[in-house]
PDB file of C-alpha atoms in Angstrom:
ATOM      1  CA  HIS A   1      13.572  23.065-100.300  1.00 81.00           C
ATOM      2  CA  PRO A   2       9.617  23.006-102.091  1.00 85.00           C
ATOM      3  CA  LEU A   3       9.627  26.939-102.465  1.00 87.00           C
ATOM      4  CA  PHE A   4      13.292  27.001-103.872  1.00 85.00           C
ATOM      5  CA  GLY A   5      13.032  29.610-106.533  1.00 82.00           C
ATOM      6  CA  HIS A   6       9.554  31.240-105.607  1.00 82.00           C
ATOM      7  CA  ARG A   7      10.859  34.792-105.362  1.00 82.00           C
ATOM      8  CA  GLU A   8       7.673  36.692-105.542  1.00 86.00           C
ATOM      9  CA  TYR A   9       4.071  36.010-103.316  1.00 91.00           C
ATOM     10  CA  ALA A  10       1.155  38.193-102.744  1.00 93.00           C
ATOM     11  CA  PHE A  11       0.935  37.146 -98.701  1.00 95.00           C
ATOM     12  CA  LEU A  12       3.210  35.327 -96.506  1.00 95.00           C
ATOM     13  CA  LEU A  13       2.545  34.073 -93.087  1.00 96.00           C
ATOM     14  CA  THR A  14       5.631  32.798 -90.895  1.00 96.00           C
ATOM     15  CA  GLY A  15       4.185  33.404 -87.194  1.00 95.00           C
ATOM     16  CA  THR A  16       0.981  32.322 -85.554  1.00 97.00           C
ATOM     17  CA  LEU A  17      -2.750  33.817 -86.249  1.00 96.00           C
ATOM     18  CA  THR A  18      -4.988  33.154 -83.179  1.00 95.00           C
ATOM     19  CA  THR A  19      -8.922  34.157 -82.539  1.00 95.00           C
ATOM     20  CA  LEU A  20     -10.567  33.452 -79.535  1.00 95.00           C
ATOM     21  CA  MET A  21     -14.326  34.745 -80.185  1.00 95.00           C
ATOM     22  CA  ASP A  22     -17.037  32.050 -81.746  1.00 95.00           C
ATOM     23  CA  ASN A  23     -17.997  32.926 -85.586  1.00 95.00           C
ATOM     24  CA  ALA A  24     -14.683  34.946 -85.888  1.00 93.00           C
ATOM     25  CA  GLY A  25     -13.629  33.711 -89.099  1.00 94.00           C
ATOM     26  CA  LEU A  26     -10.884  34.673 -91.166  1.00 96.00           C
ATOM     27  CA  SER A  27     -10.470  35.194 -94.976  1.00 96.00           C
ATOM     28  CA  ILE A  28      -7.509  35.383 -97.423  1.00 96.00           C
ATOM     29  CA  SER A  29      -7.720  35.831-101.128  1.00 96.00           C
ATOM     30  CA  VAL A  30      -5.167  36.891-103.102  1.00 96.00           C
ATOM     31  CA  ASP A  31      -3.783  37.269-106.998  1.00 95.00           C
ATOM     32  CA  ASP A  32      -0.533  35.823-106.601  1.00 94.00           C
ATOM     33  CA  PRO A  33       1.000  32.958-104.727  1.00 94.00           C
ATOM     34  CA  LEU A  34       0.001  32.490-100.882  1.00 96.00           C
ATOM     35  CA  ILE A  35       2.368  31.213 -98.730  1.00 96.00           C
ATOM     36  CA  LEU A  36       1.068  29.999 -95.180  1.00 97.00           C
ATOM     37  CA  ARG A  37       4.276  28.395 -93.390  1.00 96.00           C
ATOM     38  CA  GLY A  38       2.967  29.654 -89.968  1.00 97.00           C
ATOM     39  CA  ASN A  39      -0.035  28.256 -87.733  1.00 98.00           C
ATOM     40  CA  ILE A  40      -3.576  29.651 -87.805  1.00 98.00           C
ATOM     41  CA  ASP A  41      -5.853  28.842 -84.406  1.00 97.00           C
ATOM     42  CA  LEU A  42      -9.378  29.617 -84.752  1.00 97.00           C
ATOM     43  CA  GLN A  43     -10.411  28.533 -81.567  1.00 94.00           C
ATOM     44  CA  GLY A  44     -14.155  29.855 -81.528  1.00 94.00           C
ATOM     45  CA  ALA A  45     -16.874  27.809 -82.680  1.00 94.00           C
ATOM     46  CA  GLY A  46     -18.284  28.144 -86.304  1.00 94.00           C
ATOM     47  CA  SER A  47     -14.876  30.280 -87.009  1.00 96.00           C
ATOM     48  CA  ASP A  48     -14.386  29.265 -91.051  1.00 97.00           C
ATOM     49  CA  LEU A  49     -10.863  29.792 -92.641  1.00 97.00           C
ATOM     50  CA  VAL A  50     -11.179  30.445 -96.284  1.00 98.00           C
ATOM     51  CA  VAL A  51      -7.623  30.875 -98.480  1.00 97.00           C
ATOM     52  CA  GLN A  52      -7.652  31.212-101.976  1.00 97.00           C
ATOM     53  CA  SER A  53      -5.307  32.097-104.692  1.00 96.00           C
ATOM     54  CA  ASP A  54      -5.417  32.569-108.143  1.00 95.00           C
ATOM     55  CA  ASP A  55      -1.857  30.881-108.401  1.00 94.00           C
ATOM     56  CA  LEU A  56      -0.350  28.415-105.860  1.00 95.00           C
ATOM     57  CA  VAL A  57      -1.474  28.172-102.057  1.00 96.00           C
ATOM     58  CA  TYR A  58       1.341  26.463-100.577  1.00 96.00           C
ATOM     59  CA  ILE A  59       0.721  25.464 -96.650  1.00 97.00           C
ATOM     60  CA  GLU A  60       3.600  24.427 -94.060  1.00 96.00           C
ATOM     61  CA  GLY A  61       1.926  25.163 -90.762  1.00 96.00           C
ATOM     62  CA  GLN A  62      -0.717  23.864 -88.462  1.00 97.00           C
ATOM     63  CA  PHE A  63      -4.203  24.588 -88.621  1.00 97.00           C
ATOM     64  CA  GLN A  64      -6.461  24.117 -85.904  1.00 96.00           C
ATOM     65  CA  ILE A  65      -9.982  25.662 -86.783  1.00 97.00           C
ATOM     66  CA  GLY A  66     -13.450  25.798 -85.048  1.00 95.00           C
ATOM     67  CA  GLY A  67     -15.361  25.860 -88.205  1.00 95.00           C
ATOM     68  CA  GLY A  68     -14.699  24.700 -91.746  1.00 96.00           C
ATOM     69  CA  ILE A  69     -11.736  24.991 -94.045  1.00 98.00           C
ATOM     70  CA  THR A  70     -11.803  25.982 -97.736  1.00 98.00           C
ATOM     71  CA  VAL A  71      -8.755  26.147 -99.587  1.00 98.00           C
ATOM     72  CA  CYS A  72      -8.902  26.892-103.503  1.00 97.00           C
ATOM     73  CA  GLY A  73      -6.047  26.883-105.574  1.00 96.00           C
ATOM     74  CA  GLY A  74      -6.095  28.076-109.261  1.00 95.00           C
ATOM     75  CA  VAL A  75      -9.903  28.931-108.840  1.00 96.00           C
ATOM     76  CA  GLU A  76     -12.048  32.072-107.887  1.00 95.00           C
ATOM     77  CA  LEU A  77     -14.117  32.083-104.744  1.00 92.00           C
ATOM     78  CA  ASN A  78     -17.922  32.279-105.121  1.00 92.00           C
ATOM     79  CA  ASN A  79     -19.687  33.097-102.061  1.00 90.00           C
ATOM     80  CA  GLY A  80     -16.755  32.018 -99.909  1.00 89.00           C
ATOM     81  CA  ASP A  81     -16.630  28.680-101.644  1.00 91.00           C
ATOM     82  CA  CYS A  82     -14.342  27.247-104.271  1.00 91.00           C
ATOM     83  CA  THR A  83     -17.170  27.156-106.818  1.00 91.00           C
ATOM     84  CA  GLY A  84     -15.880  30.052-108.916  1.00 90.00           C
ATOM     85  CA  ASP A  85     -14.505  30.207-112.291  1.00 92.00           C
ATOM     86  CA  ASP A  86     -11.452  27.982-112.713  1.00 92.00           C
ATOM     87  CA  LEU A  87      -8.414  29.920-113.736  1.00 93.00           C
ATOM     88  CA  GLY A  88      -6.241  27.005-114.406  1.00 93.00           C
ATOM     89  CA  GLY A  89      -3.351  28.838-111.896  1.00 92.00           C
ATOM     90  CA  ALA A  90      -0.726  27.013-110.323  1.00 91.00           C
ATOM     91  CA  SER A  91       2.978  27.351-109.822  1.00 91.00           C
ATOM     92  CA  ASP A  92       4.828  28.364-112.826  1.00 87.00           C
ATOM     93  CA  VAL A  93       8.483  27.985-110.859  1.00 85.00           C
ATOM     94  CA  ALA A  94      10.611  24.807-112.193  1.00 81.00           C
ATOM     95  CA  GLY A  95      11.300  22.854-109.526  1.00 80.00           C
ATOM     96  CA  GLU A  96       9.615  20.585-106.803  1.00 82.00           C
ATOM     97  CA  ILE A  97       6.068  21.918-106.919  1.00 86.00           C
ATOM     98  CA  PHE A  98       5.688  23.249-110.562  1.00 89.00           C
ATOM     99  CA  GLY A  99       2.335  22.736-111.608  1.00 92.00           C
ATOM    100  CA  GLN A 100       1.131  22.620-108.400  1.00 94.00           C
ATOM    101  CA  SER A 101      -2.124  24.586-107.203  1.00 95.00           C
ATOM    102  CA  ILE A 102      -2.406  23.453-103.539  1.00 96.00           C
ATOM    103  CA  TYR A 103       0.647  22.282-101.920  1.00 96.00           C
ATOM    104  CA  LEU A 104       0.723  20.747 -98.306  1.00 97.00           C
ATOM    105  CA  HIS A 105       3.619  20.095 -96.839  1.00 96.00           C
ATOM    106  CA  ASP A 106       4.612  17.344 -94.603  1.00 95.00           C
ATOM    107  CA  THR A 107       4.897  19.423 -91.240  1.00 95.00           C
ATOM    108  CA  ALA A 108       1.308  20.617 -91.859  1.00 97.00           C
ATOM    109  CA  SER A 109      -2.335  19.840 -90.752  1.00 96.00           C
ATOM    110  CA  LEU A 110      -5.621  21.066 -91.475  1.00 98.00           C
ATOM    111  CA  ILE A 111      -7.934  20.145 -88.257  1.00 97.00           C
ATOM    112  CA  THR A 112     -11.746  21.104 -87.860  1.00 97.00           C
ATOM    113  CA  THR A 113     -13.531  20.509 -84.618  1.00 94.00           C
ATOM    114  CA  GLU A 114     -17.063  21.670 -85.604  1.00 94.00           C
ATOM    115  CA  PRO A 115     -19.825  18.647 -85.516  1.00 96.00           C
ATOM    116  CA  GLY A 116     -21.154  18.947 -88.877  1.00 95.00           C
ATOM    117  CA  GLY A 117     -17.972  20.958 -90.719  1.00 94.00           C
ATOM    118  CA  SER A 118     -16.136  20.380 -93.653  1.00 97.00           C
ATOM    119  CA  ILE A 119     -12.613  20.724 -94.958  1.00 98.00           C
ATOM    120  CA  LYS A 120     -12.748  21.757 -98.922  1.00 98.00           C
ATOM    121  CA  LEU A 121      -9.873  21.908-100.941  1.00 98.00           C
ATOM    122  CA  ARG A 122     -10.513  22.673-105.196  1.00 97.00           C
ATOM    123  CA  ALA A 123      -7.121  22.992-107.163  1.00 97.00           C
ATOM    124  CA  ALA A 124      -7.271  24.099-110.552  1.00 96.00           C
ATOM    125  CA  GLN A 125      -4.601  21.953-111.803  1.00 96.00           C
ATOM    126  CA  GLU A 126      -2.068  19.299-109.329  1.00 95.00           C
ATOM    127  CA  ILE A 127      -2.444  18.790-105.645  1.00 95.00           C
ATOM    128  CA  ALA A 128       0.421  17.352-103.454  1.00 94.00           C
ATOM    129  CA  LEU A 129      -1.218  16.665 -99.852  1.00 96.00           C
ATOM    130  CA  LEU A 130       2.083  15.315 -97.761  1.00 96.00           C
ATOM    131  CA  GLY A 131       0.492  16.788 -94.413  1.00 96.00           C
ATOM    132  CA  ALA A 132      -2.355  15.369 -92.405  1.00 95.00           C
ATOM    133  CA  VAL A 133      -6.133  16.583 -92.948  1.00 97.00           C
ATOM    134  CA  ILE A 134      -8.499  15.585 -90.419  1.00 97.00           C
ATOM    135  CA  SER A 135     -12.142  16.886 -90.151  1.00 97.00           C
ATOM    136  CA  GLY A 136     -14.014  16.110 -86.948  1.00 96.00           C
ATOM    137  CA  GLY A 137     -11.204  14.672 -84.814  1.00 94.00           C
ATOM    138  CA  THR A 138      -8.268  15.335 -82.735  1.00 90.00           C
ATOM    139  CA  LEU A 139      -4.849  13.865 -82.633  1.00 83.00           C
ATOM    140  CA  GLY A 140      -4.100  12.072 -79.373  1.00 80.00           C
ATOM    141  CA  ALA A 141      -1.663   9.447 -78.406  1.00 80.00           C
ATOM    142  CA  ALA A 142      -3.424   6.503 -79.877  1.00 80.00           C
ATOM    143  CA  GLY A 143      -4.270   8.356 -82.903  1.00 83.00           C
ATOM    144  CA  VAL A 144      -7.255  10.039 -83.840  1.00 90.00           C
ATOM    145  CA  GLU A 145     -10.055  10.526 -81.402  1.00 92.00           C
ATOM    146  CA  TRP A 146     -13.258  11.813 -83.203  1.00 95.00           C
ATOM    147  CA  ILE A 147     -15.190  14.755 -81.630  1.00 94.00           C
ATOM    148  CA  ALA A 148     -17.471  16.014 -83.827  1.00 96.00           C
ATOM    149  CA  PRO A 149     -20.184  13.945 -85.791  1.00 97.00           C
ATOM    150  CA  ASP A 150     -21.087  14.523 -89.290  1.00 97.00           C
ATOM    151  CA  SER A 151     -17.839  15.922 -90.498  1.00 97.00           C
ATOM    152  CA  THR A 152     -16.295  15.550 -93.973  1.00 97.00           C
ATOM    153  CA  VAL A 153     -13.564  15.928 -96.660  1.00 98.00           C
ATOM    154  CA  GLU A 154     -14.100  17.106-100.242  1.00 98.00           C
ATOM    155  CA  ILE A 155     -11.066  17.430-102.588  1.00 98.00           C
ATOM    156  CA  THR A 156     -11.389  18.350-106.271  1.00 97.00           C
ATOM    157  CA  VAL A 157      -8.682  18.275-108.504  1.00 96.00           C
ATOM    158  CA  GLY A 158      -8.268  19.356-112.181  1.00 95.00           C
ATOM    159  CA  GLY A 159      -5.308  17.506-112.461  1.00 95.00           C
ATOM    160  CA  ALA A 160      -2.912  15.003-110.810  1.00 95.00           C
ATOM    161  CA  PHE A 161      -3.388  14.486-107.290  1.00 96.00           C
ATOM    162  CA  GLU A 162      -0.873  12.790-105.070  1.00 95.00           C
ATOM    163  CA  LEU A 163      -1.822  11.337-101.538  1.00 96.00           C
ATOM    164  CA  ASP A 164       1.157  10.970 -99.167  1.00 96.00           C
ATOM    165  CA  SER A 165      -0.422  11.423 -95.895  1.00 95.00           C
ATOM    166  CA  ALA A 166      -3.660  10.952 -94.250  1.00 95.00           C
ATOM    167  CA  ILE A 167      -7.102  12.126 -95.184  1.00 97.00           C
ATOM    168  CA  MET A 168      -9.640  11.287 -91.995  1.00 97.00           C
ATOM    169  CA  ALA A 169     -13.446  12.442 -91.580  1.00 97.00           C
ATOM    170  CA  ALA A 170     -15.811  11.762 -88.646  1.00 97.00           C
ATOM    171  CA  LYS A 171     -18.639  10.843 -91.997  1.00 97.00           C
ATOM    172  CA  SER A 172     -17.135  10.978 -95.181  1.00 97.00           C
ATOM    173  CA  VAL A 173     -14.330  11.734 -97.959  1.00 98.00           C
ATOM    174  CA  THR A 174     -15.401  12.637-101.395  1.00 98.00           C
ATOM    175  CA  VAL A 175     -12.181  12.933-103.966  1.00 98.00           C
ATOM    176  CA  ASN A 176     -12.729  13.921-107.757  1.00 97.00           C
ATOM    177  CA  ALA A 177      -9.337  14.102-109.835  1.00 96.00           C
ATOM    178  CA  ASP A 178      -8.022  13.467-113.384  1.00 95.00           C
ATOM    179  CA  SER A 179      -5.501  11.189-111.845  1.00 96.00           C
ATOM    180  CA  PHE A 180      -5.363   9.849-108.090  1.00 96.00           C
ATOM    181  CA  VAL A 181      -2.131   8.121-106.403  1.00 96.00           C
ATOM    182  CA  VAL A 182      -2.022   6.900-102.981  1.00 96.00           C
ATOM    183  CA  THR A 183       1.361   6.311-101.942  1.00 95.00           C
ATOM    184  CA  THR A 184       2.420   3.531 -99.305  1.00 95.00           C
ATOM    185  CA  ILE A 185       1.999   6.156 -96.558  1.00 94.00           C
ATOM    186  CA  GLY A 186      -1.045   7.549 -97.577  1.00 96.00           C
ATOM    187  CA  GLY A 187      -4.456   6.737 -96.569  1.00 96.00           C
ATOM    188  CA  ILE A 188      -8.039   7.172 -96.452  1.00 97.00           C
ATOM    189  CA  THR A 189     -10.127   7.057 -93.321  1.00 96.00           C
ATOM    190  CA  ALA A 190     -13.985   7.466 -92.871  1.00 96.00           C
ATOM    191  CA  GLY A 191     -14.708   6.827 -89.075  1.00 94.00           C
ATOM    192  CA  GLY A 192     -18.343   6.499 -89.403  1.00 95.00           C
ATOM    193  CA  PHE A 193     -19.072   9.156 -86.478  1.00 96.00           C
ATOM    194  CA  THR A 194     -22.460  10.465 -87.559  1.00 96.00           C
ATOM    195  CA  SER A 195     -25.446  11.994 -85.416  1.00 94.00           C
ATOM    196  CA  ASP A 196     -27.772   9.508 -87.102  1.00 94.00           C
ATOM    197  CA  ASN A 197     -25.912   6.348 -86.989  1.00 93.00           C
ATOM    198  CA  SER A 198     -25.845   6.319 -91.168  1.00 92.00           C
ATOM    199  CA  GLY A 199     -22.097   4.956 -91.220  1.00 92.00           C
ATOM    200  CA  GLY A 200     -19.186   6.503 -93.040  1.00 96.00           C
ATOM    201  CA  LEU A 201     -18.271   6.707 -96.957  1.00 97.00           C
ATOM    202  CA  ILE A 202     -15.413   6.928 -98.837  1.00 97.00           C
ATOM    203  CA  ASP A 203     -16.184   7.894-102.809  1.00 97.00           C
ATOM    204  CA  ILE A 204     -13.340   8.405-105.374  1.00 97.00           C
ATOM    205  CA  ASN A 205     -14.105   9.496-108.633  1.00 97.00           C
ATOM    206  CA  VAL A 206     -11.282   9.490-110.955  1.00 96.00           C
ATOM    207  CA  ALA A 207     -11.681  10.390-114.542  1.00 95.00           C
ATOM    208  CA  GLY A 208      -7.815   8.889-115.517  1.00 94.00           C
ATOM    209  CA  ASP A 209      -5.612   6.405-113.698  1.00 95.00           C
ATOM    210  CA  LEU A 210      -6.227   5.447-109.971  1.00 95.00           C
ATOM    211  CA  GLU A 211      -3.175   3.988-108.409  1.00 95.00           C
ATOM    212  CA  ILE A 212      -3.252   2.905-104.866  1.00 93.00           C
ATOM    213  CA  MET A 213       0.033   1.197-103.520  1.00 87.00           C
TER     214      MET A 213
END
């Protein structure tokens, strides 16, 4: 298991956390590893989820959020955003996720359903995305159904970024990384579902190596 060897953490979620009211957001900010193996369901409109750790953020559950999602691994929060100081934090336990600031397990999903909403991830060091990231859509039998126009995904990585799943947004996907690998089962989709018919955009900015398999 990716968490083998991790004996300490600041916060562990194993069940399901649900809110129903509009604008009922949730913020979790800790100094040590943040382990989210359970589900988070914020059903109300404008209900934002913010999770931050000075160390590792590990996500194994399914998040269905009525507002936006912000995940900060190894960086400080600044007014609810990942624009604080870069602490260089990451897992320091030898094993599969050594050096990872954010790890999204293959059982995990991050989904937002608010028009104009966003999913923002910032990792001080490396990030591995093995689960789905969907902004402005829902998963159906025929794939993703776009329901929230103008929704975006923005991912900023201080080190290496491995994409082994799908990133999808109604409007745009932006990636900034030191190096970026998209595996044979990874992919990025911008649906072009916008309120002003401006279309979709995929913007990838990499300082080092870029590999799309």
